[in-house]
PDB file of C-alpha atoms in Angstrom:
ATOM      1  CA  MET A1069      -5.073  34.704-102.272  1.00  0.00           C
ATOM      2  CA  GLU A1070      -3.739  38.108-103.270  1.00  0.00           C
ATOM      3  CA  LYS A1071      -4.692  40.869-100.846  1.00  0.00           C
ATOM      4  CA  LYS A1072      -6.368  43.823-102.627  1.00  0.00           C
ATOM      5  CA  GLN A1073      -5.860  47.445-101.595  1.00  0.00           C
ATOM      6  CA  TRP A1074      -8.919  49.226-100.216  1.00  0.00           C
ATOM      7  CA  THR A1075     -10.030  52.531-101.740  1.00  0.00           C
ATOM      8  CA  LEU A1076     -11.819  55.495-100.195  1.00  0.00           C
ATOM      9  CA  VAL A1077     -13.750  57.836-102.495  1.00  0.00           C
ATOM     10  CA  ASN A1078     -15.588  60.987-101.462  1.00  0.00           C
ATOM     11  CA  ALA A1079     -18.244  62.130-103.976  1.00  0.00           C
ATOM     12  CA  GLU A1080     -17.149  65.755-103.539  1.00  0.00           C
ATOM     13  CA  ASN A1081     -13.830  64.857-105.187  1.00  0.00           C
ATOM     14  CA  VAL A1082     -15.359  63.250-108.288  1.00  0.00           C
ATOM     15  CA  VAL A1083     -15.989  65.371-111.381  1.00  0.00           C
ATOM     16  CA  PRO A1084     -19.599  65.172-112.625  1.00  0.00           C
ATOM     17  CA  TYR A1085     -20.219  64.279-116.232  1.00  0.00           C
ATOM     18  CA  VAL A1086     -22.861  66.752-117.427  1.00  0.00           C
ATOM     19  CA  CYS A1087     -25.202  64.703-119.597  1.00  0.00           C
ATOM     20  CA  ASP A1088     -27.370  67.698-120.492  1.00  0.00           C
ATOM     21  CA  GLU A1089     -28.665  70.892-118.873  1.00  0.00           C
ATOM     22  CA  THR A1090     -30.867  68.841-116.492  1.00  0.00           C
ATOM     23  CA  TYR A1091     -28.788  65.850-115.346  1.00  0.00           C
ATOM     24  CA  SER A1092     -25.231  65.115-114.226  1.00  0.00           C
ATOM     25  CA  SER A1093     -23.613  61.812-113.331  1.00  0.00           C
ATOM     26  CA  LYS A1094     -20.632  60.824-111.160  1.00  0.00           C
ATOM     27  CA  GLN A1095     -19.303  57.288-111.243  1.00  0.00           C
ATOM     28  CA  LEU A1096     -18.171  56.742-107.656  1.00  0.00           C
ATOM     29  CA  THR A1097     -17.096  53.103-107.900  1.00  0.00           C
ATOM     30  CA  GLY A1098     -16.261  50.734-110.702  1.00  0.00           C
ATOM     31  CA  ASP A1099     -13.822  48.006-111.717  1.00  0.00           C
ATOM     32  CA  GLU A1100     -11.573  50.467-113.535  1.00  0.00           C
ATOM     33  CA  MET A1101     -10.919  52.616-110.470  1.00  0.00           C
ATOM     34  CA  ALA A1102     -10.714  49.744-107.968  1.00  0.00           C
ATOM     35  CA  GLY A1103      -8.618  47.427-110.116  1.00  0.00           C
ATOM     36  CA  PHE A1104     -10.904  44.467-109.429  1.00  0.00           C
ATOM     37  CA  PRO A1105     -14.661  43.717-109.770  1.00  0.00           C
ATOM     38  CA  VAL A1106     -16.824  45.893-107.510  1.00  0.00           C
ATOM     39  CA  ILE A1107     -20.434  47.009-107.359  1.00  0.00           C
ATOM     40  CA  ASN A1108     -20.934  50.116-109.495  1.00  0.00           C
ATOM     41  CA  ILE A1109     -22.308  53.158-107.666  1.00  0.00           C
ATOM     42  CA  ASN A1110     -23.298  56.236-109.628  1.00  0.00           C
ATOM     43  CA  GLU A1111     -24.412  59.562-108.139  1.00  0.00           C
ATOM     44  CA  GLY A1112     -27.023  61.204-110.343  1.00  0.00           C
ATOM     45  CA  THR A1113     -28.296  64.753-109.849  1.00  0.00           C
ATOM     46  CA  LEU A1114     -31.482  65.937-111.548  1.00  0.00           C
ATOM     47  CA  LYS A1115     -32.127  69.672-111.450  1.00  0.00           C
ATOM     48  CA  GLY A1116     -35.308  71.044-109.907  1.00  0.00           C
ATOM     49  CA  GLY A1117     -38.202  71.481-112.334  1.00  0.00           C
ATOM     50  CA  CYS A1118     -36.948  68.622-114.550  1.00  0.00           C
ATOM     51  CA  ARG A1119     -37.565  64.959-115.284  1.00  0.00           C
ATOM     52  CA  THR A1120     -35.541  62.159-116.818  1.00  0.00           C
ATOM     53  CA  SER A1121     -36.534  60.549-120.103  1.00  0.00           C
ATOM     54  CA  GLY A1122     -36.691  57.046-118.656  1.00  0.00           C
ATOM     55  CA  GLY A1123     -35.715  53.605-119.755  1.00  0.00           C
ATOM     56  CA  ALA A1124     -35.821  49.896-119.012  1.00  0.00           C
ATOM     57  CA  HIS A1125     -32.760  47.723-118.473  1.00  0.00           C
ATOM     58  CA  GLU A1126     -31.781  44.070-118.759  1.00  0.00           C
ATOM     59  CA  ASN A1127     -30.630  43.889-115.132  1.00  0.00           C
ATOM     60  CA  THR A1128     -31.817  44.941-111.704  1.00  0.00           C
ATOM     61  CA  GLU A1129     -31.006  48.474-110.547  1.00  0.00           C
ATOM     62  CA  ILE A1130     -31.144  49.783-107.006  1.00  0.00           C
ATOM     63  CA  TYR A1131     -31.873  53.453-106.282  1.00  0.00           C
ATOM     64  CA  TYR A1132     -30.939  55.036-102.970  1.00  0.00           C
ATOM     65  CA  ILE A1133     -32.418  58.524-102.594  1.00  0.00           C
ATOM     66  CA  VAL A1134     -29.858  60.910-101.097  1.00  0.00           C
ATOM     67  CA  GLU A1135     -31.335  64.414-101.435  1.00  0.00           C
ATOM     68  CA  GLY A1136     -34.634  66.006-102.440  1.00  0.00           C
ATOM     69  CA  SER A1137     -37.995  64.417-103.019  1.00  0.00           C
ATOM     70  CA  GLY A1138     -39.806  63.508-106.178  1.00  0.00           C
ATOM     71  CA  ILE A1139     -41.837  60.891-107.966  1.00  0.00           C
ATOM     72  CA  LEU A1140     -40.341  57.692-109.321  1.00  0.00           C
ATOM     73  CA  TRP A1141     -42.418  56.168-112.106  1.00  0.00           C
ATOM     74  CA  LEU A1142     -42.215  52.385-112.435  1.00  0.00           C
ATOM     75  CA  ASP A1143     -44.226  51.319-115.496  1.00  0.00           C
ATOM     76  CA  GLU A1144     -47.640  52.810-114.621  1.00  0.00           C
ATOM     77  CA  ASP A1145     -47.028  53.218-110.869  1.00  0.00           C
ATOM     78  CA  SER A1146     -46.007  56.554-109.363  1.00  0.00           C
ATOM     79  CA  VAL A1147     -44.043  56.270-106.132  1.00  0.00           C
ATOM     80  CA  PRO A1148     -43.273  59.354-104.005  1.00  0.00           C
ATOM     81  CA  VAL A1149     -39.660  59.100-102.794  1.00  0.00           C
ATOM     82  CA  LYS A1150     -37.528  60.979-100.270  1.00  0.00           C
ATOM     83  CA  PRO A1151     -34.017  60.728 -98.773  1.00  0.00           C
ATOM     84  CA  GLY A1152     -33.311  57.337 -97.233  1.00  0.00           C
ATOM     85  CA  ASP A1153     -35.672  55.443 -99.559  1.00  0.00           C
ATOM     86  CA  ILE A1154     -34.286  52.431-101.402  1.00  0.00           C
ATOM     87  CA  ILE A1155     -36.070  51.213-104.526  1.00  0.00           C
ATOM     88  CA  ILE A1156     -35.260  47.885-106.174  1.00  0.00           C
ATOM     89  CA  ILE A1157     -36.140  48.097-109.872  1.00  0.00           C
ATOM     90  CA  PRO A1158     -36.531  44.692-111.561  1.00  0.00           C
ATOM     91  CA  PRO A1159     -35.262  44.057-115.088  1.00  0.00           C
ATOM     92  CA  HIS A1160     -37.431  45.352-117.965  1.00  0.00           C
ATOM     93  CA  VAL A1161     -39.436  47.823-115.821  1.00  0.00           C
ATOM     94  CA  PHE A1162     -39.705  51.200-117.574  1.00  0.00           C
ATOM     95  CA  HIS A1163     -38.780  53.870-115.017  1.00  0.00           C
ATOM     96  CA  TRP A1164     -38.122  57.584-114.813  1.00  0.00           C
ATOM     97  CA  ILE A1165     -37.805  60.358-112.219  1.00  0.00           C
ATOM     98  CA  ASP A1166     -40.127  63.355-112.017  1.00  0.00           C
ATOM     99  CA  ASN A1167     -38.701  66.370-110.179  1.00  0.00           C
ATOM    100  CA  THR A1168     -40.864  68.931-112.004  1.00  0.00           C
ATOM    101  CA  MET A1169     -42.710  69.926-108.825  1.00  0.00           C
ATOM    102  CA  ASN A1170     -39.544  70.985-106.980  1.00  0.00           C
ATOM    103  CA  LYS A1171     -37.019  73.804-107.249  1.00  0.00           C
ATOM    104  CA  ALA A1172     -34.323  71.849-105.415  1.00  0.00           C
ATOM    105  CA  PRO A1173     -32.152  69.180-107.059  1.00  0.00           C
ATOM    106  CA  PHE A1174     -32.929  65.499-106.682  1.00  0.00           C
ATOM    107  CA  LYS A1175     -29.900  63.309-105.946  1.00  0.00           C
ATOM    108  CA  LEU A1176     -29.721  59.533-105.937  1.00  0.00           C
ATOM    109  CA  PHE A1177     -27.202  56.723-105.913  1.00  0.00           C
ATOM    110  CA  THR A1178     -27.795  53.998-108.476  1.00  0.00           C
ATOM    111  CA  LEU A1179     -26.219  50.603-107.865  1.00  0.00           C
ATOM    112  CA  TRP A1180     -25.481  47.946-110.510  1.00  0.00           C
ATOM    113  CA  PRO A1181     -23.515  44.695-110.335  1.00  0.00           C
ATOM    114  CA  GLN A1182     -21.278  45.852-113.226  1.00  0.00           C
ATOM    115  CA  GLN A1183     -20.131  49.297-114.356  1.00  0.00           C
ATOM    116  CA  GLU A1184     -21.045  48.491-117.981  1.00  0.00           C
ATOM    117  CA  GLN A1185     -24.739  48.360-117.038  1.00  0.00           C
ATOM    118  CA  ASN A1186     -24.651  52.154-116.669  1.00  0.00           C
ATOM    119  CA  ASP A1187     -25.075  53.662-120.148  1.00  0.00           C
ATOM    120  CA  VAL A1188     -23.277  56.850-119.068  1.00  0.00           C
ATOM    121  CA  TYR A1189     -20.200  54.725-118.287  1.00  0.00           C
ATOM    122  CA  PHE A1190     -19.551  54.413-122.045  1.00  0.00           C
ATOM    123  CA  VAL A1191     -20.299  58.092-122.677  1.00  0.00           C
ATOM    124  CA  ARG A1192     -17.731  59.108-120.035  1.00  0.00           C
ATOM    125  CA  LYS A1193     -15.160  56.643-121.425  1.00  0.00           C
ATOM    126  CA  ASN A1194     -15.593  58.081-124.932  1.00  0.00           C
ATOM    127  CA  ALA A1195     -15.442  61.700-123.751  1.00  0.00           C
ATOM    128  CA  TRP A1196     -12.716  61.404-121.101  1.00  0.00           C
ATOM    129  CA  GLY A1197     -10.858  58.185-121.913  1.00  0.00           C
ATOM    130  CA  THR A1198     -11.748  57.009-118.402  1.00  0.00           C
ATOM    131  CA  SER A1199     -14.950  56.196-116.515  1.00  0.00           C
ATOM    132  CA  MET A1200     -14.309  58.646-113.691  1.00  0.00           C
ATOM    133  CA  LYS A1201     -12.292  61.771-113.069  1.00  0.00           C
ATOM    134  CA  TYR A1202     -11.172  63.356-109.835  1.00  0.00           C
ATOM    135  CA  VAL A1203     -11.210  67.078-109.099  1.00  0.00           C
ATOM    136  CA  ASP A1204      -7.590  66.549-107.986  1.00  0.00           C
ATOM    137  CA  PRO A1205      -5.962  63.834-110.136  1.00  0.00           C
ATOM    138  CA  GLU A1206      -3.674  62.893-107.224  1.00  0.00           C
ATOM    139  CA  TYR A1207      -6.652  62.439-104.849  1.00  0.00           C
ATOM    140  CA  LEU A1208      -6.466  58.649-104.490  1.00  0.00           C
ATOM    141  CA  ARG A1209      -2.691  58.558-104.105  1.00  0.00           C
ATOM    142  CA  LYS A1210      -2.814  61.241-101.408  1.00  0.00           C
ATOM    143  CA  ARG A1211      -5.601  59.407 -99.541  1.00  0.00           C
ATOM    144  CA  MET A1212      -3.680  56.124 -99.638  1.00  0.00           C
ATOM    145  CA  GLU A1213      -0.540  57.758 -98.185  1.00  0.00           C
ATOM    146  CA  LYS A1214      -2.352  59.030 -95.060  1.00  0.00           C
TER     147      LYS A1214
END
């Protein structure tokens, strides 16, 4: 079995893709950057006073709340969430985040089995030619040398 090289990524070194004036997205892990299949982790930041439009997906998503508090809507259920909460969203459940009651940003990690399950993955690829960008393009090489 071929031994794969490990990779260390710090979210501060990943360039956010600004989806619109309310939401930005950073792909932190994915097959493209690792060079082999990995779980996709995306860092999403929703500005205070805003909400997402929502959607339902074919596959399970997992949300890990990192910063801020808000309301996660799952079909007709409203669930107050705060840092440290993990929410497992089954396939086909319409969900969205409400941060309209807060001035502070709401930050979460979303986990998928495959990077292609994240719609913004394709938007980033079309805009940048890659699924993720580093603040310093030599970031990974420098980390690996240490």
